């Protein structure tokens, strides 16, 4: 599939990613893996961002205080936690 930068999205990528995180974490009840987020993005919006695009978006969400990342050795093994507000 083409990268996100090659396709016009009606909603910004950050909004899609946040919505998928809320869904796959069951509103913050459990952490999500990167692969779960990628599968959710494909189901919700029919997109598959590159690892760099997804990492950049997750970094923005973490900086804004919406999520917390738990790192591991590989990007695919990172856990994403939704911070309940």
N, C-alpha and C. Protein backbone atom coordinates (compact mmCIF):
# COMPACT_ATOMS: atom_id res chain seq x y z
N UNK A 1 0.85 -1.18 0.00
CA UNK A 1 0.00 0.00 0.00
C UNK A 1 0.89 1.24 0.00
N UNK A 2 0.44 2.27 -0.59
CA UNK A 2 1.19 3.52 -0.65
C UNK A 2 1.33 4.11 0.74
N UNK A 3 2.40 4.87 0.93
CA UNK A 3 2.61 5.54 2.21
C UNK A 3 1.57 6.63 2.44
N UNK A 4 1.45 7.04 3.66
CA UNK A 4 0.46 8.05 4.03
C UNK A 4 0.68 9.35 3.26
N UNK A 5 1.92 9.73 3.02
CA UNK A 5 2.20 10.99 2.34
C UNK A 5 1.76 10.98 0.89
N UNK A 6 1.49 9.80 0.34
CA UNK A 6 1.08 9.70 -1.04
C UNK A 6 -0.43 9.67 -1.20
N UNK A 7 -1.15 9.66 -0.10
CA UNK A 7 -2.61 9.52 -0.14
C UNK A 7 -3.22 10.65 0.67
N UNK A 8 -4.27 11.26 0.13
CA UNK A 8 -4.98 12.29 0.87
C UNK A 8 -5.89 11.63 1.88
N UNK A 9 -5.82 12.06 3.13
CA UNK A 9 -6.67 11.53 4.18
C UNK A 9 -7.68 12.60 4.59
N UNK A 10 -8.95 12.23 4.73
CA UNK A 10 -9.96 13.22 5.15
C UNK A 10 -9.79 13.63 6.61
N UNK A 11 -9.14 12.79 7.39
CA UNK A 11 -8.89 13.05 8.81
C UNK A 11 -7.38 12.91 9.03
N UNK A 12 -6.78 13.79 9.86
CA UNK A 12 -5.34 13.66 10.11
C UNK A 12 -4.98 12.31 10.70
N UNK A 13 -3.80 11.81 10.37
CA UNK A 13 -3.33 10.51 10.84
C UNK A 13 -3.38 10.43 12.37
N UNK A 14 -3.03 11.49 13.06
CA UNK A 14 -3.01 11.47 14.52
C UNK A 14 -4.40 11.14 15.09
N UNK A 15 -5.44 11.63 14.44
CA UNK A 15 -6.80 11.33 14.90
C UNK A 15 -7.14 9.85 14.72
N UNK A 16 -6.77 9.29 13.57
CA UNK A 16 -7.00 7.87 13.32
C UNK A 16 -6.24 7.02 14.35
N UNK A 17 -4.98 7.36 14.57
CA UNK A 17 -4.16 6.58 15.49
C UNK A 17 -4.74 6.64 16.90
N UNK A 18 -5.14 7.81 17.35
CA UNK A 18 -5.73 7.93 18.68
C UNK A 18 -7.01 7.10 18.79
N UNK A 19 -7.87 7.16 17.80
CA UNK A 19 -9.11 6.39 17.82
C UNK A 19 -8.83 4.90 17.89
N UNK A 20 -7.85 4.44 17.13
CA UNK A 20 -7.49 3.02 17.16
C UNK A 20 -6.93 2.63 18.53
N UNK A 21 -6.11 3.48 19.11
CA UNK A 21 -5.55 3.19 20.44
C UNK A 21 -6.67 3.07 21.47
N UNK A 22 -7.64 3.95 21.42
CA UNK A 22 -8.77 3.87 22.35
C UNK A 22 -9.50 2.54 22.17
N UNK A 23 -9.69 2.13 20.93
CA UNK A 23 -10.41 0.87 20.66
C UNK A 23 -9.62 -0.35 21.10
N UNK A 24 -8.35 -0.44 20.72
CA UNK A 24 -7.59 -1.66 21.01
C UNK A 24 -7.16 -1.75 22.47
N UNK A 25 -7.11 -0.64 23.17
CA UNK A 25 -6.79 -0.69 24.60
C UNK A 25 -8.03 -0.81 25.46
N UNK A 26 -9.18 -0.92 24.83
CA UNK A 26 -10.47 -0.99 25.54
C UNK A 26 -10.60 0.21 26.48
N UNK A 27 -10.38 1.41 25.91
CA UNK A 27 -10.44 2.69 26.63
C UNK A 27 -9.44 2.77 27.78
N UNK A 28 -8.28 2.17 27.58
CA UNK A 28 -7.20 2.27 28.56
C UNK A 28 -7.12 1.13 29.55
N UNK A 29 -7.92 0.09 29.39
CA UNK A 29 -7.91 -1.02 30.33
C UNK A 29 -6.72 -1.95 30.16
N UNK A 30 -6.12 -1.97 28.96
CA UNK A 30 -4.97 -2.83 28.73
C UNK A 30 -4.06 -2.16 27.70
N UNK A 31 -2.79 -2.51 27.68
CA UNK A 31 -1.89 -1.93 26.68
C UNK A 31 -2.11 -2.56 25.30
N UNK A 32 -1.64 -1.88 24.28
CA UNK A 32 -1.74 -2.38 22.92
C UNK A 32 -0.36 -2.51 22.31
N UNK A 33 -0.21 -3.46 21.42
CA UNK A 33 1.04 -3.62 20.68
C UNK A 33 0.95 -2.83 19.39
N UNK A 34 2.09 -2.51 18.85
CA UNK A 34 2.16 -1.76 17.59
C UNK A 34 1.41 -2.49 16.48
N UNK A 35 1.54 -3.80 16.43
CA UNK A 35 0.85 -4.58 15.39
C UNK A 35 -0.66 -4.43 15.53
N UNK A 36 -1.17 -4.35 16.77
CA UNK A 36 -2.61 -4.15 16.96
C UNK A 36 -3.05 -2.80 16.41
N UNK A 37 -2.21 -1.80 16.58
CA UNK A 37 -2.53 -0.46 16.07
C UNK A 37 -2.52 -0.46 14.54
N UNK A 38 -1.54 -1.13 13.95
CA UNK A 38 -1.48 -1.20 12.48
C UNK A 38 -2.70 -1.92 11.91
N UNK A 39 -3.09 -3.03 12.53
CA UNK A 39 -4.27 -3.76 12.07
C UNK A 39 -5.51 -2.90 12.23
N UNK A 40 -5.61 -2.19 13.34
CA UNK A 40 -6.75 -1.31 13.57
C UNK A 40 -6.83 -0.18 12.56
N UNK A 41 -5.68 0.37 12.18
CA UNK A 41 -5.66 1.44 11.17
C UNK A 41 -6.14 0.92 9.81
N UNK A 42 -5.74 -0.31 9.49
CA UNK A 42 -6.19 -0.89 8.23
C UNK A 42 -7.70 -1.10 8.23
N UNK A 43 -8.24 -1.55 9.36
CA UNK A 43 -9.68 -1.79 9.44
C UNK A 43 -10.47 -0.48 9.47
N UNK A 44 -10.00 0.49 10.25
CA UNK A 44 -10.73 1.74 10.43
C UNK A 44 -10.65 2.64 9.20
N UNK A 45 -9.45 2.81 8.67
CA UNK A 45 -9.27 3.80 7.60
C UNK A 45 -8.70 3.23 6.31
N UNK A 46 -8.34 1.95 6.32
CA UNK A 46 -7.76 1.36 5.12
C UNK A 46 -6.37 1.86 4.80
N UNK A 47 -5.62 2.24 5.84
CA UNK A 47 -4.27 2.77 5.64
C UNK A 47 -3.26 1.95 6.43
N UNK A 48 -2.03 1.96 5.96
CA UNK A 48 -0.92 1.31 6.67
C UNK A 48 0.27 2.27 6.60
N UNK A 49 0.44 3.08 7.66
CA UNK A 49 1.55 4.03 7.64
C UNK A 49 2.89 3.32 7.76
N UNK A 50 3.93 3.98 7.31
CA UNK A 50 5.28 3.43 7.45
C UNK A 50 5.64 3.44 8.93
N UNK A 51 6.63 2.65 9.34
CA UNK A 51 7.05 2.67 10.74
C UNK A 51 7.46 4.07 11.20
N UNK A 52 8.10 4.84 10.33
CA UNK A 52 8.52 6.20 10.69
C UNK A 52 7.32 7.11 10.90
N UNK A 53 6.32 7.01 10.04
CA UNK A 53 5.11 7.83 10.18
C UNK A 53 4.36 7.48 11.46
N UNK A 54 4.26 6.19 11.76
CA UNK A 54 3.56 5.77 12.97
C UNK A 54 4.35 6.19 14.21
N UNK A 55 5.66 6.01 14.19
CA UNK A 55 6.48 6.40 15.34
C UNK A 55 6.38 7.90 15.60
N UNK A 56 6.39 8.70 14.53
CA UNK A 56 6.26 10.15 14.66
C UNK A 56 4.91 10.53 15.28
N UNK A 57 3.86 9.86 14.83
CA UNK A 57 2.52 10.14 15.36
C UNK A 57 2.41 9.72 16.82
N UNK A 58 2.97 8.56 17.16
CA UNK A 58 2.94 8.11 18.56
C UNK A 58 3.74 9.05 19.46
N UNK A 59 4.85 9.55 18.95
CA UNK A 59 5.66 10.51 19.73
C UNK A 59 4.87 11.78 20.00
N UNK A 60 4.12 12.25 19.01
CA UNK A 60 3.28 13.43 19.22
C UNK A 60 2.22 13.17 20.29
N UNK A 61 1.56 12.01 20.22
CA UNK A 61 0.54 11.68 21.21
C UNK A 61 1.13 11.56 22.61
N UNK A 62 2.35 11.01 22.70
CA UNK A 62 3.00 10.88 24.00
C UNK A 62 3.40 12.26 24.54
N UNK A 63 3.89 13.11 23.68
CA UNK A 63 4.27 14.47 24.07
C UNK A 63 3.06 15.26 24.55
N UNK A 64 1.93 15.04 23.92
CA UNK A 64 0.69 15.72 24.32
C UNK A 64 0.07 15.13 25.58
N UNK A 65 0.59 13.99 26.03
CA UNK A 65 0.12 13.38 27.27
C UNK A 65 -1.06 12.44 27.11
N UNK A 66 -1.33 11.98 25.90
CA UNK A 66 -2.45 11.07 25.67
C UNK A 66 -2.09 9.61 25.86
N UNK A 67 -0.83 9.26 25.59
CA UNK A 67 -0.39 7.87 25.69
C UNK A 67 0.96 7.80 26.40
N UNK A 68 1.32 6.56 26.76
CA UNK A 68 2.65 6.29 27.32
C UNK A 68 3.19 5.09 26.56
N UNK A 69 4.43 5.19 26.14
CA UNK A 69 5.07 4.11 25.40
C UNK A 69 5.99 3.33 26.33
N UNK A 70 5.94 2.02 26.24
CA UNK A 70 6.86 1.16 26.96
C UNK A 70 7.73 0.50 25.91
N UNK A 71 8.99 0.82 25.94
CA UNK A 71 9.86 0.35 24.87
C UNK A 71 10.39 -1.05 25.14
N UNK A 72 10.75 -1.68 24.07
CA UNK A 72 11.37 -2.99 24.09
C UNK A 72 12.50 -2.94 23.07
N UNK A 73 12.98 -4.08 22.69
CA UNK A 73 14.09 -4.07 21.75
C UNK A 73 13.69 -3.62 20.35
N UNK A 74 12.57 -4.07 19.85
CA UNK A 74 12.14 -3.76 18.50
C UNK A 74 10.89 -2.89 18.54
N UNK A 75 10.74 -2.03 17.55
CA UNK A 75 9.58 -1.13 17.48
C UNK A 75 8.27 -1.93 17.50
N UNK A 76 8.25 -3.07 16.82
CA UNK A 76 7.04 -3.87 16.75
C UNK A 76 6.62 -4.41 18.12
N UNK A 77 7.55 -4.46 19.08
CA UNK A 77 7.26 -5.00 20.41
C UNK A 77 6.90 -3.91 21.43
N UNK A 78 6.91 -2.64 21.04
CA UNK A 78 6.55 -1.57 21.96
C UNK A 78 5.11 -1.77 22.43
N UNK A 79 4.85 -1.35 23.65
CA UNK A 79 3.49 -1.35 24.18
C UNK A 79 3.03 0.09 24.32
N UNK A 80 1.78 0.32 23.97
CA UNK A 80 1.20 1.64 24.04
C UNK A 80 0.08 1.59 25.08
N UNK A 81 0.14 2.51 26.05
CA UNK A 81 -0.88 2.60 27.07
C UNK A 81 -1.62 3.94 26.91
N UNK A 82 -2.93 3.88 26.98
CA UNK A 82 -3.74 5.09 26.94
C UNK A 82 -3.77 5.66 28.35
N UNK A 83 -3.48 6.93 28.49
CA UNK A 83 -3.51 7.59 29.80
C UNK A 83 -4.92 8.10 30.02
N UNK A 84 -5.55 7.61 31.06
CA UNK A 84 -6.92 8.02 31.36
C UNK A 84 -6.90 9.42 31.97
N UNK A 85 -7.75 10.26 31.46
CA UNK A 85 -7.85 11.64 31.98
C UNK A 85 -9.22 11.90 32.50
